[in-house]
Amino acid sequence: MKRLFYLCAGLAVALLAFSTYRAWYVAPTEATMGPVQRIFYWHVPLFIVGEVTPYVNMLASLGYLYFRSRNTRLALQADALAVAAAEVTTVFVGLGLVAGILWGRPAWGIWWAWDARTTSTLLLWLLYVSYLLARRFSSDESSKTLGAVLSIFAGVNVPIVFMSIRWWRTQHPAPVLTGDGYLDPSMKAVLGWNILAFFVWGTVLVWARYAILRVEQQTAEHRLHTLLEREAV
């Protein structure tokens, strides 16, 4: 399993290097916005991954709620996966927001617009910040249940984020892959490589954090058993 992980990690590094090269040197310069438009090749993939990992978090959280009174080992595994997915979601959505702000200033003339897309995305990020804070500062079972509830709210918010530029008129441009927006085929190919690279990178990060969290859980279990054995003696 370790060999497969390192293979995926190496693939992620190679894909990130290749897709970044294509974004900088192969993709044509956009006529209106100029070189700053190249932020698009990281801005969009960050949000695509950031809209998939919330469902990993939500499904794992529901798995934890189901198994917590039936199978402790599976419940802990589900909880570790939920936390790993939440952390990666927070990082990817946060980076996507920063990329959008850096792009918005030269493209729109303003750093931020409180429109439907940006506001719903900020809400998604805040939900996961709340999730991680709840898990960080409380170790009892209620924090896991609270995290599972927040994961459901976040899962409901993701379709609102995705559909916001279709349902409402916003400052944000129309979708360029499936909507009314236009994207040159050469740009679409570069975007595709970046989406693949960020997806593999996100998978590797979730995998790595899950493995670390499982080691921490097993270490805590071992310490608890050792303490109980000493008290029994």
mmCIF file of N, CA and C in Angstrom, residues 106-191:
data_model
loop_
_atom_site.group_PDB
_atom_site.id
_atom_site.type_symbol
_atom_site.label_atom_id
_atom_site.label_comp_id
_atom_site.label_asym_id
_atom_site.label_seq_id
_atom_site.Cartn_x
_atom_site.Cartn_y
_atom_site.Cartn_z
ATOM 1 N N PRO A 106 -7.737 42.784 -10.847
ATOM 2 C CA PRO A 106 -7.465 43.320 -12.188
ATOM 3 C C PRO A 106 -8.606 43.075 -13.181
ATOM 4 N N ALA A 107 -9.388 42.007 -12.975
ATOM 5 C CA ALA A 107 -10.437 41.686 -13.954
ATOM 6 C C ALA A 107 -11.697 42.516 -13.733
ATOM 7 N N TRP A 108 -12.096 42.708 -12.445
ATOM 8 C CA TRP A 108 -13.336 43.420 -12.136
ATOM 9 C C TRP A 108 -13.086 44.851 -11.651
ATOM 10 N N GLY A 109 -11.852 45.118 -11.226
ATOM 11 C CA GLY A 109 -11.549 46.415 -10.631
ATOM 12 C C GLY A 109 -11.839 46.460 -9.144
ATOM 13 N N ILE A 110 -12.262 45.343 -8.541
ATOM 14 C CA ILE A 110 -12.543 45.250 -7.104
ATOM 15 C C ILE A 110 -11.979 43.924 -6.595
ATOM 16 N N TRP A 111 -11.625 43.920 -5.294
ATOM 17 C CA TRP A 111 -11.072 42.687 -4.717
ATOM 18 C C TRP A 111 -12.150 41.643 -4.483
ATOM 19 N N TRP A 112 -13.345 42.101 -4.126
ATOM 20 C CA TRP A 112 -14.381 41.139 -3.672
ATOM 21 C C TRP A 112 -15.754 41.643 -4.070
ATOM 22 N N ALA A 113 -16.645 40.756 -4.436
ATOM 23 C CA ALA A 113 -18.041 41.101 -4.713
ATOM 24 C C ALA A 113 -18.926 40.166 -3.897
ATOM 25 N N TRP A 114 -19.865 40.780 -3.155
ATOM 26 C CA TRP A 114 -20.765 39.946 -2.338
ATOM 27 C C TRP A 114 -21.895 39.418 -3.229
ATOM 28 N N ASP A 115 -21.538 38.680 -4.257
ATOM 29 C CA ASP A 115 -22.571 38.101 -5.115
ATOM 30 C C ASP A 115 -22.840 36.659 -4.673
ATOM 31 N N ALA A 116 -23.743 35.987 -5.392
ATOM 32 C CA ALA A 116 -24.188 34.663 -4.947
ATOM 33 C C ALA A 116 -23.043 33.652 -4.938
ATOM 34 N N ARG A 117 -22.182 33.669 -5.961
ATOM 35 C CA ARG A 117 -21.115 32.667 -6.032
ATOM 36 C C ARG A 117 -20.070 32.883 -4.944
ATOM 37 N N THR A 118 -19.569 34.092 -4.827
ATOM 38 C CA THR A 118 -18.505 34.323 -3.855
ATOM 39 C C THR A 118 -19.012 34.175 -2.414
ATOM 40 N N THR A 119 -20.240 34.639 -2.169
ATOM 41 C CA THR A 119 -20.775 34.557 -0.802
ATOM 42 C C THR A 119 -21.047 33.108 -0.401
ATOM 43 N N SER A 120 -21.647 32.319 -1.298
ATOM 44 C CA SER A 120 -21.925 30.913 -0.970
ATOM 45 C C SER A 120 -20.631 30.120 -0.829
ATOM 46 N N THR A 121 -19.596 30.491 -1.606
ATOM 47 C CA THR A 121 -18.301 29.810 -1.473
ATOM 48 C C THR A 121 -17.637 30.159 -0.145
ATOM 49 N N LEU A 122 -17.713 31.439 0.235
ATOM 50 C CA LEU A 122 -17.168 31.840 1.536
ATOM 51 C C LEU A 122 -17.890 31.107 2.666
ATOM 52 N N LEU A 123 -19.218 30.958 2.535
ATOM 53 C CA LEU A 123 -19.987 30.224 3.548
ATOM 54 C C LEU A 123 -19.507 28.778 3.643
ATOM 55 N N LEU A 124 -19.236 28.159 2.498
ATOM 56 C CA LEU A 124 -18.727 26.782 2.498
ATOM 57 C C LEU A 124 -17.402 26.702 3.251
ATOM 58 N N TRP A 125 -16.515 27.642 2.980
ATOM 59 C CA TRP A 125 -15.210 27.647 3.659
ATOM 60 C C TRP A 125 -15.381 27.857 5.165
ATOM 61 N N LEU A 126 -16.279 28.772 5.552
ATOM 62 C CA LEU A 126 -16.503 29.031 6.979
ATOM 63 C C LEU A 126 -17.102 27.815 7.679
ATOM 64 N N LEU A 127 -17.952 27.071 6.985
ATOM 65 C CA LEU A 127 -18.508 25.852 7.574
ATOM 66 C C LEU A 127 -17.392 24.862 7.912
ATOM 67 N N TYR A 128 -16.410 24.763 7.018
ATOM 68 C CA TYR A 128 -15.328 23.814 7.290
ATOM 69 C C TYR A 128 -14.328 24.354 8.311
ATOM 70 N N VAL A 129 -14.151 25.650 8.367
ATOM 71 C CA VAL A 129 -13.336 26.223 9.445
ATOM 72 C C VAL A 129 -14.010 25.924 10.792
ATOM 73 N N SER A 130 -15.350 26.091 10.846
ATOM 74 C CA SER A 130 -16.092 25.776 12.071
ATOM 75 C C SER A 130 -15.963 24.302 12.420
ATOM 76 N N TYR A 131 -16.041 23.458 11.401
ATOM 77 C CA TYR A 131 -15.902 22.002 11.604
ATOM 78 C C TYR A 131 -14.555 21.686 12.262
ATOM 79 N N LEU A 132 -13.486 22.246 11.684
ATOM 80 C CA LEU A 132 -12.146 21.931 12.196
ATOM 81 C C LEU A 132 -11.920 22.523 13.579
ATOM 82 N N LEU A 133 -12.469 23.721 13.838
ATOM 83 C CA LEU A 133 -12.337 24.314 15.173
ATOM 84 C C LEU A 133 -13.056 23.469 16.214
ATOM 85 N N ALA A 134 -14.261 22.990 15.851
ATOM 86 C CA ALA A 134 -15.016 22.148 16.783
ATOM 87 C C ALA A 134 -14.256 20.867 17.100
ATOM 88 N N ARG A 135 -13.625 20.296 16.069
ATOM 89 C CA ARG A 135 -12.866 19.068 16.289
ATOM 90 C C ARG A 135 -11.551 19.327 17.015
ATOM 91 N N ARG A 136 -10.964 20.493 16.791
ATOM 92 C CA ARG A 136 -9.652 20.802 17.361
ATOM 93 C C ARG A 136 -9.723 21.039 18.859
ATOM 94 N N PHE A 137 -10.760 21.760 19.297
ATOM 95 C CA PHE A 137 -10.807 22.199 20.688
ATOM 96 C C PHE A 137 -11.714 21.346 21.569
ATOM 97 N N SER A 138 -12.207 20.259 21.038
ATOM 98 C CA SER A 138 -12.985 19.337 21.861
ATOM 99 C C SER A 138 -12.727 17.917 21.375
ATOM 100 N N SER A 139 -12.431 17.034 22.304
ATOM 101 C CA SER A 139 -12.107 15.657 21.923
ATOM 102 C C SER A 139 -13.204 14.677 22.294
ATOM 103 N N ASP A 140 -14.318 15.179 22.863
ATOM 104 C CA ASP A 140 -15.366 14.245 23.261
ATOM 105 C C ASP A 140 -16.236 13.872 22.057
ATOM 106 N N GLU A 141 -17.144 12.940 22.282
ATOM 107 C CA GLU A 141 -17.969 12.407 21.191
ATOM 108 C C GLU A 141 -18.901 13.463 20.605
ATOM 109 N N SER A 142 -19.307 14.460 21.430
ATOM 110 C CA SER A 142 -20.245 15.462 20.920
ATOM 111 C C SER A 142 -19.640 16.285 19.783
ATOM 112 N N SER A 143 -18.312 16.501 19.802
ATOM 113 C CA SER A 143 -17.688 17.261 18.717
ATOM 114 C C SER A 143 -17.750 16.487 17.402
ATOM 115 N N LYS A 144 -17.655 15.156 17.482
ATOM 116 C CA LYS A 144 -17.768 14.344 16.265
ATOM 117 C C LYS A 144 -19.188 14.421 15.708
ATOM 118 N N THR A 145 -20.180 14.399 16.590
ATOM 119 C CA THR A 145 -21.570 14.512 16.143
ATOM 120 C C THR A 145 -21.832 15.896 15.557
ATOM 121 N N LEU A 146 -21.313 16.947 16.240
ATOM 122 C CA LEU A 146 -21.467 18.303 15.721
ATOM 123 C C LEU A 146 -20.795 18.430 14.349
ATOM 124 N N GLY A 147 -19.607 17.821 14.201
ATOM 125 C CA GLY A 147 -18.919 17.844 12.911
ATOM 126 C C GLY A 147 -19.736 17.165 11.829
ATOM 127 N N ALA A 148 -20.387 16.051 12.171
ATOM 128 C CA ALA A 148 -21.211 15.338 11.192
ATOM 129 C C ALA A 148 -22.386 16.202 10.745
ATOM 130 N N VAL A 149 -22.984 16.941 11.690
ATOM 131 C CA VAL A 149 -24.102 17.832 11.336
ATOM 132 C C VAL A 149 -23.611 18.944 10.410
ATOM 133 N N LEU A 150 -22.447 19.537 10.730
ATOM 134 C CA LEU A 150 -21.882 20.585 9.872
ATOM 135 C C LEU A 150 -21.564 20.034 8.487
ATOM 136 N N SER A 151 -21.117 18.796 8.415
ATOM 137 C CA SER A 151 -20.789 18.205 7.109
ATOM 138 C C SER A 151 -22.028 18.095 6.232
ATOM 139 N N ILE A 152 -23.186 17.856 6.852
ATOM 140 C CA ILE A 152 -24.437 17.772 6.079
ATOM 141 C C ILE A 152 -24.807 19.158 5.542
ATOM 142 N N PHE A 153 -24.681 20.194 6.386
ATOM 143 C CA PHE A 153 -24.942 21.565 5.919
ATOM 144 C C PHE A 153 -24.006 21.924 4.764
ATOM 145 N N ALA A 154 -22.739 21.546 4.893
ATOM 146 C CA ALA A 154 -21.776 21.848 3.833
ATOM 147 C C ALA A 154 -22.138 21.100 2.549
ATOM 148 N N GLY A 155 -22.554 19.838 2.695
ATOM 149 C CA GLY A 155 -22.945 19.064 1.516
ATOM 150 C C GLY A 155 -24.133 19.675 0.801
ATOM 151 N N VAL A 156 -25.078 20.239 1.574
ATOM 152 C CA VAL A 156 -26.243 20.907 0.973
ATOM 153 C C VAL A 156 -25.822 22.198 0.283
ATOM 154 N N ASN A 157 -24.810 22.871 0.836
ATOM 155 C CA ASN A 157 -24.367 24.153 0.279
ATOM 156 C C ASN A 157 -23.618 24.005 -1.049
ATOM 157 N N VAL A 158 -22.979 22.850 -1.255
ATOM 158 C CA VAL A 158 -22.171 22.674 -2.478
ATOM 159 C C VAL A 158 -22.996 22.855 -3.759
ATOM 160 N N PRO A 159 -24.184 22.229 -3.907
ATOM 161 C CA PRO A 159 -24.971 22.468 -5.130
ATOM 162 C C PRO A 159 -25.384 23.929 -5.285
ATOM 163 N N ILE A 160 -25.593 24.621 -4.159
ATOM 164 C CA ILE A 160 -25.940 26.052 -4.238
ATOM 165 C C ILE A 160 -24.756 26.838 -4.802
ATOM 166 N N VAL A 161 -23.534 26.495 -4.333
ATOM 167 C CA VAL A 161 -22.339 27.141 -4.882
ATOM 168 C C VAL A 161 -22.251 26.879 -6.385
ATOM 169 N N PHE A 162 -22.426 25.622 -6.747
ATOM 170 C CA PHE A 162 -22.271 25.227 -8.157
ATOM 171 C C PHE A 162 -23.314 25.896 -9.059
ATOM 172 N N MET A 163 -24.559 25.959 -8.599
ATOM 173 C CA MET A 163 -25.647 26.472 -9.444
ATOM 174 C C MET A 163 -25.855 27.974 -9.311
ATOM 175 N N SER A 164 -25.147 28.627 -8.398
ATOM 176 C CA SER A 164 -25.411 30.043 -8.109
ATOM 177 C C SER A 164 -25.286 30.924 -9.347
ATOM 178 N N ILE A 165 -24.300 30.650 -10.207
ATOM 179 C CA ILE A 165 -24.120 31.501 -11.395
ATOM 180 C C ILE A 165 -25.108 31.145 -12.498
ATOM 181 N N ARG A 166 -25.894 30.096 -12.285
ATOM 182 C CA ARG A 166 -26.973 29.767 -13.219
ATOM 183 C C ARG A 166 -28.308 30.299 -12.705
ATOM 184 N N TRP A 167 -28.492 30.279 -11.379
ATOM 185 C CA TRP A 167 -29.769 30.691 -10.794
ATOM 186 C C TRP A 167 -29.897 32.193 -10.666
ATOM 187 N N TRP A 168 -28.763 32.886 -10.387
ATOM 188 C CA TRP A 168 -28.817 34.322 -10.138
ATOM 189 C C TRP A 168 -27.845 35.057 -11.055
ATOM 190 N N ARG A 169 -28.149 36.296 -11.313
ATOM 191 C CA ARG A 169 -27.237 37.151 -12.082
ATOM 192 C C ARG A 169 -26.184 37.670 -11.132
ATOM 193 N N THR A 170 -24.941 37.354 -11.396
ATOM 194 C CA THR A 170 -23.864 37.697 -10.463
ATOM 195 C C THR A 170 -22.717 38.389 -11.186
ATOM 196 N N GLN A 171 -21.797 38.901 -10.356
ATOM 197 C CA GLN A 171 -20.569 39.488 -10.899
ATOM 198 C C GLN A 171 -19.697 38.417 -11.533
ATOM 199 N N HIS A 172 -19.792 37.214 -10.992
ATOM 200 C CA HIS A 172 -18.959 36.105 -11.469
ATOM 201 C C HIS A 172 -19.341 35.743 -12.902
ATOM 202 N N PRO A 173 -18.340 35.403 -13.752
ATOM 203 C CA PRO A 173 -18.650 35.027 -15.139
ATOM 204 C C PRO A 173 -19.518 33.764 -15.221
ATOM 205 N N ALA A 174 -20.184 33.586 -16.367
ATOM 206 C CA ALA A 174 -20.986 32.383 -16.607
ATOM 207 C C ALA A 174 -20.060 31.172 -16.730
ATOM 208 N N PRO A 175 -20.565 29.967 -16.466
ATOM 209 C CA PRO A 175 -19.724 28.771 -16.583
ATOM 210 C C PRO A 175 -19.200 28.586 -18.003
ATOM 211 N N VAL A 176 -17.893 28.274 -18.110
ATOM 212 C CA VAL A 176 -17.268 28.164 -19.432
ATOM 213 C C VAL A 176 -17.196 26.729 -19.941
ATOM 214 N N LEU A 177 -17.472 25.760 -19.076
ATOM 215 C CA LEU A 177 -17.397 24.366 -19.504
ATOM 216 C C LEU A 177 -18.754 23.805 -19.886
ATOM 217 N N THR A 178 -19.798 24.188 -19.132
ATOM 218 C CA THR A 178 -21.125 23.597 -19.393
ATOM 219 C C THR A 178 -22.199 24.655 -19.589
ATOM 220 N N GLY A 179 -21.861 25.941 -19.554
ATOM 221 C CA GLY A 179 -22.883 26.977 -19.639
ATOM 222 C C GLY A 179 -22.732 27.847 -20.864
ATOM 223 N N ASP A 180 -23.078 29.137 -20.690
ATOM 224 C CA ASP A 180 -23.072 30.066 -21.815
ATOM 225 C C ASP A 180 -21.695 30.676 -22.086
ATOM 226 N N GLY A 181 -20.774 30.530 -21.148
ATOM 227 C CA GLY A 181 -19.450 31.111 -21.350
ATOM 228 C C GLY A 181 -18.681 30.372 -22.440
ATOM 229 N N TYR A 182 -17.648 31.054 -22.999
ATOM 230 C CA TYR A 182 -16.872 30.434 -24.082
ATOM 231 C C TYR A 182 -15.429 30.249 -23.635
ATOM 232 N N LEU A 183 -14.859 29.115 -23.992
ATOM 233 C CA LEU A 183 -13.462 28.840 -23.689
ATOM 234 C C LEU A 183 -12.825 28.222 -24.925
ATOM 235 N N ASP A 184 -11.721 28.820 -25.370
ATOM 236 C CA ASP A 184 -11.019 28.296 -26.538
ATOM 237 C C ASP A 184 -10.617 26.836 -26.298
ATOM 238 N N PRO A 185 -10.720 25.970 -27.315
ATOM 239 C CA PRO A 185 -10.364 24.545 -27.126
ATOM 240 C C PRO A 185 -8.951 24.341 -26.596
ATOM 241 N N SER A 186 -7.996 25.191 -27.017
ATOM 242 C CA SER A 186 -6.617 25.039 -26.518
ATOM 243 C C SER A 186 -6.552 25.351 -25.024
ATOM 244 N N MET A 187 -7.354 26.311 -24.555
ATOM 245 C CA MET A 187 -7.418 26.616 -23.122
ATOM 246 C C MET A 187 -8.124 25.485 -22.373
ATOM 247 N N LYS A 188 -9.145 24.927 -23.006
ATOM 248 C CA LYS A 188 -9.893 23.839 -22.354
ATOM 249 C C LYS A 188 -8.985 22.638 -22.100
ATOM 250 N N ALA A 189 -8.078 22.341 -23.057
ATOM 251 C CA ALA A 189 -7.160 21.206 -22.879
ATOM 252 C C ALA A 189 -6.215 21.460 -21.704
ATOM 253 N N VAL A 190 -5.686 22.674 -21.590
ATOM 254 C CA VAL A 190 -4.796 23.002 -20.469
ATOM 255 C C VAL A 190 -5.552 22.919 -19.152
ATOM 256 N N LEU A 191 -6.788 23.427 -19.148
ATOM 257 C CA LEU A 191 -7.607 23.340 -17.932
ATOM 258 C C LEU A 191 -7.830 21.886 -17.543
#
